[in-house]
C-alpha atoms as one frame of an Amber mdcrd trajectory, in Angstrom:
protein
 -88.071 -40.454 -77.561 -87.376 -36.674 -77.874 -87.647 -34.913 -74.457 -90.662
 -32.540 -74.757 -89.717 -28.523 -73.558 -89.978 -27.366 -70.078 -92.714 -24.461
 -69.920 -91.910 -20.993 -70.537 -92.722 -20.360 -66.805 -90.610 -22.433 -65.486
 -87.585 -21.885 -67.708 -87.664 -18.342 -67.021 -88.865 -18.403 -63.579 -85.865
 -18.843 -61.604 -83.985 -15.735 -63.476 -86.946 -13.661 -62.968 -86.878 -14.731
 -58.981 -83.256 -13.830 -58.553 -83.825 -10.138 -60.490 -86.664  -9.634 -57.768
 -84.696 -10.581 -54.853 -81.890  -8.172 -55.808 -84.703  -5.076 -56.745 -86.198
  -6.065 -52.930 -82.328  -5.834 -51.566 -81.310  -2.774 -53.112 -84.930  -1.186
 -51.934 -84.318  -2.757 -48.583 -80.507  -0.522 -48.476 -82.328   2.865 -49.958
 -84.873   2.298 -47.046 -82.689   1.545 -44.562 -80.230   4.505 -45.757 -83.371
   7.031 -45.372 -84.507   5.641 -42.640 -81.006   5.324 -40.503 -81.738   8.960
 -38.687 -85.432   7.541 -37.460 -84.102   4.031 -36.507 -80.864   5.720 -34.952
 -83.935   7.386 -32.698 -86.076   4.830 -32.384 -83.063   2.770 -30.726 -81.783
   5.388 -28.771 -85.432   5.605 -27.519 -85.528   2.006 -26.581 -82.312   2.187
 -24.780 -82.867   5.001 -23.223 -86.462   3.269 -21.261 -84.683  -0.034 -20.895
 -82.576   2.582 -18.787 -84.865   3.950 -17.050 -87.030   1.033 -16.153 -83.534
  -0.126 -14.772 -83.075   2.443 -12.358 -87.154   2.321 -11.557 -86.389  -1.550
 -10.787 -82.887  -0.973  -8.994 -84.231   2.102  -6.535 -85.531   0.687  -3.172
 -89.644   0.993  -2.347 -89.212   3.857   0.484 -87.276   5.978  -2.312 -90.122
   5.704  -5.052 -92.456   8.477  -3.654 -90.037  10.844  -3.727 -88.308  10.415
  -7.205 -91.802   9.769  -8.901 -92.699  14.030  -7.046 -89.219  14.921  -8.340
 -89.994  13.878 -12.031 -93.514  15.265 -11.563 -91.683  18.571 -10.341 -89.343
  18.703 -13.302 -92.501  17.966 -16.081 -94.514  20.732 -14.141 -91.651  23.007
 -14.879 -90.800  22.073 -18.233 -94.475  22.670 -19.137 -94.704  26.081 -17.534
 -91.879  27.778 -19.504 -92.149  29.000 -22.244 -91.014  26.725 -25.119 -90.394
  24.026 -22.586 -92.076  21.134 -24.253 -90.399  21.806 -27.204 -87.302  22.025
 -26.179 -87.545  18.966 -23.981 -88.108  17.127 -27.026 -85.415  18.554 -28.810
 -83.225  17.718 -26.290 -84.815  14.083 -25.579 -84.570  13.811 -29.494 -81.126
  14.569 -29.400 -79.873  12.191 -26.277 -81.763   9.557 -28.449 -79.684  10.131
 -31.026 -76.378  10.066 -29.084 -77.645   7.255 -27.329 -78.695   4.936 -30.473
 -75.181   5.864 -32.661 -73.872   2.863 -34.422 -71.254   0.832 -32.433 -67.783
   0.307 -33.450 -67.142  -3.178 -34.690 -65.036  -5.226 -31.932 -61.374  -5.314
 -33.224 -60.999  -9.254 -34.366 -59.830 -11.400 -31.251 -56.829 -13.243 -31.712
 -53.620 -13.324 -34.223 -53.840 -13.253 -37.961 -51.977 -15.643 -40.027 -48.171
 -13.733 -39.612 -48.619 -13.504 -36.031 -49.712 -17.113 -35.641 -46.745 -17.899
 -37.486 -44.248 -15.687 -35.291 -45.903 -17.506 -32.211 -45.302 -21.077 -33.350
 -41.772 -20.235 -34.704 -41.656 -19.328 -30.878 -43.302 -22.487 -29.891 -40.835
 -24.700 -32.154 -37.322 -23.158 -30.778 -38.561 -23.901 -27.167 -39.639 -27.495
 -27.782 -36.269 -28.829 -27.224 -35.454 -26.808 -23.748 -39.062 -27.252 -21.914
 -39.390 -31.338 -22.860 -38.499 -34.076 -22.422 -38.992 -37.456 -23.190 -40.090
 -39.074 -19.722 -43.198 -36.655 -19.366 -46.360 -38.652 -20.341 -48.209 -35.100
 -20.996 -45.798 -32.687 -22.863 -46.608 -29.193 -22.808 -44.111 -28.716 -25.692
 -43.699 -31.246 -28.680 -43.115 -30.161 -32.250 -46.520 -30.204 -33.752 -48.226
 -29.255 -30.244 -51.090 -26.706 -29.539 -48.730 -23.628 -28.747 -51.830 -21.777
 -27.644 -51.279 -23.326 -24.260 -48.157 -22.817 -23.776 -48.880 -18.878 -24.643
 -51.725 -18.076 -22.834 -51.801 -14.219 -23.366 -49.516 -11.821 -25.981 -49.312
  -8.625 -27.855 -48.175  -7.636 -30.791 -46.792  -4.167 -31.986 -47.505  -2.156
 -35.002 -45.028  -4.084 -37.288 -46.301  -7.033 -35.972 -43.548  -8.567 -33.712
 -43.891  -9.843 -30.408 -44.197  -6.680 -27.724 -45.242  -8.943 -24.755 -45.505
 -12.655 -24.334 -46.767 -14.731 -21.221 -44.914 -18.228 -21.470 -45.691 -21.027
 -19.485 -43.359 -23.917 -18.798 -43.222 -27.347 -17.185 -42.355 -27.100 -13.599
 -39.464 -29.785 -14.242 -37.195 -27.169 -15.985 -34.313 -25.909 -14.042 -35.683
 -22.570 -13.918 -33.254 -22.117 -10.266 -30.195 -22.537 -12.530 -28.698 -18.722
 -14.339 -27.305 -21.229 -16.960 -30.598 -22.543 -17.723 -32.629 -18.927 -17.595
 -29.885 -17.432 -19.903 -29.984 -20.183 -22.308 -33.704 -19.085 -22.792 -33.380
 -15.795 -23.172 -30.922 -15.732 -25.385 -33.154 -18.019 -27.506 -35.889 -15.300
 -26.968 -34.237 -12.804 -27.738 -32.937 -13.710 -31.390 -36.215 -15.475 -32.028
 -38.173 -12.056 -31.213 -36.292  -9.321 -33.345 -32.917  -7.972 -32.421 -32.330
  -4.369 -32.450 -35.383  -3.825 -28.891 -34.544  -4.813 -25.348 -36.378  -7.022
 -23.694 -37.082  -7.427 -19.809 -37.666 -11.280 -18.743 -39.919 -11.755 -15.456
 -39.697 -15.428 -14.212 -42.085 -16.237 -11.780 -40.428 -19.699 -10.398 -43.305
 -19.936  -7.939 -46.195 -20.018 -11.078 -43.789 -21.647 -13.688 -44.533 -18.546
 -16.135 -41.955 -16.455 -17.523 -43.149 -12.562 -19.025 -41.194 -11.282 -21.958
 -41.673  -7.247 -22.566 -39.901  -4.853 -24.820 -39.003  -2.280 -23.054 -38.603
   1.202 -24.609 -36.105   3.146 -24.897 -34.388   5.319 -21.682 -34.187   8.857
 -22.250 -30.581  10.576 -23.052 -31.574  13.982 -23.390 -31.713  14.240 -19.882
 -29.437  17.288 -19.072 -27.815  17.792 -15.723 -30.245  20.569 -13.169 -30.715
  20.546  -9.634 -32.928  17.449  -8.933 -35.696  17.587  -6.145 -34.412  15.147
  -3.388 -33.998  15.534   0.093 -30.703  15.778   1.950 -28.610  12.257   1.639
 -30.294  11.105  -1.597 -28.048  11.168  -4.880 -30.023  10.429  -8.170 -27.453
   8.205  -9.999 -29.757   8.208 -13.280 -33.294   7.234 -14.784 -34.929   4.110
 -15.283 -37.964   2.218 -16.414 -41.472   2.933 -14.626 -42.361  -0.330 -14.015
 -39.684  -1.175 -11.194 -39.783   2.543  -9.311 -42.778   4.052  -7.900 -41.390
   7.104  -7.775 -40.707   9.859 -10.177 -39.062  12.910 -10.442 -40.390  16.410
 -12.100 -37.611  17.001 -14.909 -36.967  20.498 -17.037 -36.173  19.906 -20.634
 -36.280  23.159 -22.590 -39.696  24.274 -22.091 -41.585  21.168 -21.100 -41.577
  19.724 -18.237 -42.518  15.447 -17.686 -41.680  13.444 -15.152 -39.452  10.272
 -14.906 -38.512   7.610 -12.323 -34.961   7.765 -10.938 -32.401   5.486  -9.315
 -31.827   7.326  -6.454 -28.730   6.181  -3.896 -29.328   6.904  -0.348 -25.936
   8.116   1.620 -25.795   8.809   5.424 -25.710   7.292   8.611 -28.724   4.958
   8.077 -28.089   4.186   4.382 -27.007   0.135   4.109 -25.064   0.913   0.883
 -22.845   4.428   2.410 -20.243   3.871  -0.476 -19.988   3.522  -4.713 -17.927
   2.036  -7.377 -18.059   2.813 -11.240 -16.778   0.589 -13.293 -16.649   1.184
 -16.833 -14.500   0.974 -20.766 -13.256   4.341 -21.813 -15.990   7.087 -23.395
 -18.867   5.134 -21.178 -19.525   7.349 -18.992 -17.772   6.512 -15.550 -16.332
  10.174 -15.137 -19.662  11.826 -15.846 -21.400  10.099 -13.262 -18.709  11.357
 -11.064 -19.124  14.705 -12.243 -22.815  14.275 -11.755 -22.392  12.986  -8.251
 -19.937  16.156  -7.297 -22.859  19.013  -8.126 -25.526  17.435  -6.497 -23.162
  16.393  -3.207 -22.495  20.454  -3.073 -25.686  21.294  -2.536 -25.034  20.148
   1.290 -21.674  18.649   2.127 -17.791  19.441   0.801 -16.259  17.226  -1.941
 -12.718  16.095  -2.005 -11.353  15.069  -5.552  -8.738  12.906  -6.296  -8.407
  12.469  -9.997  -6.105   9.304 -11.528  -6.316  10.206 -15.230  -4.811  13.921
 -15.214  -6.796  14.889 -18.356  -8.078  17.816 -16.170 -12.046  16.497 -16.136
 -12.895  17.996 -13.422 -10.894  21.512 -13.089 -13.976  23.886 -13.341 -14.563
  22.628  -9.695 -11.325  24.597  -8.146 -12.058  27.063  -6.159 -15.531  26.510
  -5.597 -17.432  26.675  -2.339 -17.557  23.594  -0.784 -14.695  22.386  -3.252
 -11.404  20.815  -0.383  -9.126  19.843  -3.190  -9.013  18.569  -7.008  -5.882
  16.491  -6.853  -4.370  14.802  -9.904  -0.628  14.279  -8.645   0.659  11.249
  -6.460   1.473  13.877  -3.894  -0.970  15.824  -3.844  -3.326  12.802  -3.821
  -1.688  10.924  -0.824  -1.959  14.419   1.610  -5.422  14.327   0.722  -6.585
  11.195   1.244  -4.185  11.473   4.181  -6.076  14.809   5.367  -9.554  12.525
   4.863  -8.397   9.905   7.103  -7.378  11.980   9.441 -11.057  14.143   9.434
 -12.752  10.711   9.728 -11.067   9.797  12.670 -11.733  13.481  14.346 -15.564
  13.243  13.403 -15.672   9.512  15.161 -14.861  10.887  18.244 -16.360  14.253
  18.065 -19.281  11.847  17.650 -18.529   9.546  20.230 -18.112  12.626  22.776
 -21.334  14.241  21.788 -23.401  10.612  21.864 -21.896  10.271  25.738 -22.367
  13.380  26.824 -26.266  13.287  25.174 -25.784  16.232  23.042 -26.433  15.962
  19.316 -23.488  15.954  17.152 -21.727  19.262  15.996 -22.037  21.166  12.963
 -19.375  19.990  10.963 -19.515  16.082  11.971 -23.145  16.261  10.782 -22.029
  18.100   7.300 -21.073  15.240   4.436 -17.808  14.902   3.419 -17.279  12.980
   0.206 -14.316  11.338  -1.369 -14.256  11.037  -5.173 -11.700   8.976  -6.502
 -11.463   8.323 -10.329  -9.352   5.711 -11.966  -7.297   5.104  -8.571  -5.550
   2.139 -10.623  -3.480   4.767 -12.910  -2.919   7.440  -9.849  -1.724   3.903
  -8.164   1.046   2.889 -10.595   2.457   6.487 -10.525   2.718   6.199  -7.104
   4.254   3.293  -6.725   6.771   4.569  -9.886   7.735   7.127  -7.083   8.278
   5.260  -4.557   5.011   6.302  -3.071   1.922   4.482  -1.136  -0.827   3.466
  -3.050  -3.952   6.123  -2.626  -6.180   3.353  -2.103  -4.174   2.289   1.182
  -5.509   5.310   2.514  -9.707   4.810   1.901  -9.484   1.821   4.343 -10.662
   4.088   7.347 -12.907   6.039   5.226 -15.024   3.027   3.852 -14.846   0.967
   7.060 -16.134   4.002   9.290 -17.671   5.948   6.719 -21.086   5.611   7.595
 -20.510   6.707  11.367 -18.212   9.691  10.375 -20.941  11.032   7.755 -17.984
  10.300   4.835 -19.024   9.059   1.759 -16.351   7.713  -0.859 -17.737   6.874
  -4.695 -14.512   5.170  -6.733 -14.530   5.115 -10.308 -12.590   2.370 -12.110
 -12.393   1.130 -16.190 -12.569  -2.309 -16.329  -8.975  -2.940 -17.269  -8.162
  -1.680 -13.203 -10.273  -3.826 -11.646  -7.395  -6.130 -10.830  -5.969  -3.472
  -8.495  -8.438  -2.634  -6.389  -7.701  -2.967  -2.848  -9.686  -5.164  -0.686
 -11.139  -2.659   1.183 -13.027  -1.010  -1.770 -14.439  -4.037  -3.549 -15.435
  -5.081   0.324 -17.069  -1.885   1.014 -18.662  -0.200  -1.851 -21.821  -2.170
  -1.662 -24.194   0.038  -4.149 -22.759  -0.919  -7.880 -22.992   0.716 -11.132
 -21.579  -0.840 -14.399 -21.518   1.477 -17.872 -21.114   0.974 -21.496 -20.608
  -2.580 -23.429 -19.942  -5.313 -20.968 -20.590  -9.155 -21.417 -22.655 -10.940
 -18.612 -20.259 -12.235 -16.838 -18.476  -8.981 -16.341 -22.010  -7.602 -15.101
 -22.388 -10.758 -12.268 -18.838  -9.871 -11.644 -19.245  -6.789 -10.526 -23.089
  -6.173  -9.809 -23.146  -9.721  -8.018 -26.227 -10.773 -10.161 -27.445 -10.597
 -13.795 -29.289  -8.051 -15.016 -32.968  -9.659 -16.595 -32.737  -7.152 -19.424
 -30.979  -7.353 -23.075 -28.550  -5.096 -23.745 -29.127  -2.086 -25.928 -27.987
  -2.685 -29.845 -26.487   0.982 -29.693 -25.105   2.203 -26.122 -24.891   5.800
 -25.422 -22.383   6.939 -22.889 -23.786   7.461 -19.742 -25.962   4.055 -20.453
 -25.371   0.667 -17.744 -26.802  -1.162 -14.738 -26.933  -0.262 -11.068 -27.702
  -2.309  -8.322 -27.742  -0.862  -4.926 -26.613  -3.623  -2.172 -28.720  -6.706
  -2.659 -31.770  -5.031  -4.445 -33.096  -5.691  -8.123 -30.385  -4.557 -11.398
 -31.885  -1.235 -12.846 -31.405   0.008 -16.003 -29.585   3.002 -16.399 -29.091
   6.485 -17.714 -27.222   8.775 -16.432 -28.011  12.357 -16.937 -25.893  14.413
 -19.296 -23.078  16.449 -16.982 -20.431  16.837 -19.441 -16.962  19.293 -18.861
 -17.776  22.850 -19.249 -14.215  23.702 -20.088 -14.742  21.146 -23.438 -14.640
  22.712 -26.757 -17.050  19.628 -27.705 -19.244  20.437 -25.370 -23.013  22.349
 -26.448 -23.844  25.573 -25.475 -26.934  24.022 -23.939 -24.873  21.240 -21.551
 -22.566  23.941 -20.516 -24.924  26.326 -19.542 -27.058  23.692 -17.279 -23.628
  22.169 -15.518 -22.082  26.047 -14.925 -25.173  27.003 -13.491 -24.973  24.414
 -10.886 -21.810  25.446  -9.394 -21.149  27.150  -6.490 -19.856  30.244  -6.376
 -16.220  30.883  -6.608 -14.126  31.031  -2.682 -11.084  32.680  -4.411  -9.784
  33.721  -7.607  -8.801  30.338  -9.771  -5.209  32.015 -10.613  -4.706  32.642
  -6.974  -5.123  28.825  -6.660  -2.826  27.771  -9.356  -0.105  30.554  -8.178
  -0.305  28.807  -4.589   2.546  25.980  -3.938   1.303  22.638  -3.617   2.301
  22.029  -0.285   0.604  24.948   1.489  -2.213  23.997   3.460
């Protein structure tokens, strides 16, 4: 049987419906599109009374009488001047308007489909360090749902990992510096090389926080520093582990930035500093750095080991004892320094028993810089003299009391011959330049919970004062101003730190070397 033909109606009908549904949407978008300014009132309007009856509702009965005679007040007045009502509703028109503007659409919660894949990749390369086989529930298992293992995270503008909260299972040996390095190690390749990255472990809570950290500053040049008398600022650091910060000059602008700041004096717990360091790190800058801001208040003995003459634009300044780079010279000075700690100790002891504050020049600070003591050491000992460092063991044992302060600055090929007495007694650390972590625990007595940088700058390390947390470090540019490679700019802000000259630097040099 041939099939007889649908109607025309109804083989035409459903082409006609669909062309009338789009003529109703585009009319429904031209409306809406000359209508936005009066709905953009209208719901400005409607917030604006929801607000209102808000605060009507919220104020309390015995406070209704007199805000309904305050609006009646204001509407009296508005209606007396001239143009009021008009420009009430002008400006009622335009609040409306503010009010109802469109809302920005909420950014999209949660990662996209890169980021989901960093995270897992994350997820995967951690299975086999926080599992094991005897837990009935596994946290971590290849396959697993890593969002509970990562409860919260960020992501930067290129799309890598910025800051990751990690959970783990309370069995792993978080206790162990074996264990904890293994992981961030793993974190750290796994993330992007090339950023550091700080690692918070909260044993208590089983979480561990990774966060890049950014960059310290190295155009820090040296100036005078706003501290108070017995605080040294050894460099800058990151915000989030000092509270306080320091107003800085840099060219024009000024901005502020948190230092490490190393406390000398009778009450300080760390009184004395080693710098250890490879060559071009920075070690002898931080000295230098150390010597301008100790003049502001005390008198500075130096006592250099290398004899490349890094610290001769200090002769002859106020405040200045000595700048020794000879055996000899160096053993009557350190000789001289023992000798002035023991007079201070009982100047001191005197004063205390007779109840009289201490005198003048007990009370000023005396320090004793010492860099690379292990070279000044062997040419001692190649002429048949005593070691320098012999000669720091009253110094650092009754430096404190005496108001003597003595900062040592070794390279890490010298650290063999130290003496006793200074790895015993310089408490407050500070390690510059490449070093591997065990060097680091060597000589700051714990790890640092930071990567290292991919590039180090001089002047860049760790410092860790006594038993407190491992900073990271910069120390501010304080290069020699008698360097042909040193700027215009760096010269200009060490020279005009120095003290003004005691006597003529050729009447110095002319003097013999035993005069006193």
């Amino acid at each position: 049987m041939t099939p007889r033909p649908l109607p025309r109606i109804l083989s035409t009908g459903s082409a006609q419906i669909a062309r009338s549904r789009q003529l109703a949407r585009t009319a429904a978008h031209g409306a809406t599109d000359v209508l936005q300014p009066v709905l953009t009132v209208t719901r400005g309007l409607r917030l604006l009374a929801e607000a209102g009856r808000r605060t009507w509702a919220d104020t309390p009965k015995d406070r209704r009488g007199p805000l309904l005679f305050l609006v009646a007040s204001v509407l009296l007045v508005v209606a007396l001047v001239p143009y009021g009502p008009l420009l009430a509703g002008i400006a009622l028109m335009a609040a409306a308007a503010w009010k109802g503007r469109g809302r920005r659409q909420p950014a999209p919660k949660g990662p996209d489909e890169s980021q989901t894949k960093r995270l897992r990749s994350l997820y995967e390369a951690l299975v086999p360090y926080f599992s094991t086989a005897e837990d009935p529930a596994p946290l971590y298992a290849h396959g697993g749902d890593w969002t509970r293992a990562f409860p919260s995270y960020d992501f930067d503008e290129s799309g890598r990992v910025c800051r990751l909260l990690i959970r783990y299972p309370a069995y792993f040996t978080d206790g162990e510096a074996e264990a904890r390095a293994r992981i961030e190690h793993l974190l750290h390749a796994k993330s992007g090389r090339g950023r550091e990255y700080h690692f918070g472990w909260d044993e208590e809570g089983n979480q561990l926080t990774l966060t890049v950290l950014p960059p310290l500053p190295t155009d820090i040049a040296a100036q005078r520093f706003v501290t108070s008398p017995g605080e040294t600022v050894l460099g800058f650091t990151d915000p989030t582990v000092v509270r306080r910060t320091l107003p800085l000059t840099h060219g024009e602008e000024q901005r502020d930035v948190p230092p490490v700041v190393w406390r000398t004096g009778p009450r300080s717990t760390e009184p004395h500093l080693l710098i250890v360091g490879g060559p071009g790190s920075g070690t002898t800058t931080l000295v230098r750095s150390i010597a301008l801001q100790a003049l502001q208040h005390g008198d500075v003995l130096v006592v250099e080991g290398g004899g490349a003459g890094e610290y001769a634009f200090l002769t002859g300044r106020d405040g200045v004892l000595a700048v020794e780079s000879e055996p000899a010279g160096a053993v009557a000075s350190l000789e001289w320094a023992t000798r002035e700690t023991e007079r201070r100790l009982i100047a001191a002891h005197r004063t205390r028993q007779a109840g009289q504050p201490p005198p003048d020049d007990v009370r000023r600070p005396l320090w004793i810089l010492l860099d690379r003591p292990g070279a000044l050491g062997h040419l001692a000992a190649a002429d048949g003299r005593e070691d320098p460092q012999a000669l720091l063991q009253v110094p650092l044992r009754h430096g404190r009391t005496a108001n003597v302060t003595v900062v040592v600055a070794e390279q890490f090929d010298g650290l063999d011959g130290l003496s006793p007495a200074v790895r015993q007694y310089t408490r407050a650390r500070v390690v510059l330049g490449a070093a591997s972590p065990d060097e680091l625990e060597a000589v700051l007595g714990a790890p640092p919970h930071t990567t290292p940088a991919q590039d180090i700058p001089p002047g860049r390390g760790y410092a860790r004062l006594g038993s407190g947390p491992v900073h990271r470090l910069q120390v501010p540019a304080t290069p020699d101003p008698y360097d042909d490679a040193t700027s215009d700019h760096h010269r200009r802000a060490v020279l005009d730190l120095l003290p003004r000259r005691s006597s003529p630097v050729e009447a110095v040099a002319a003097a013999p070397a035993g005069d006193g």
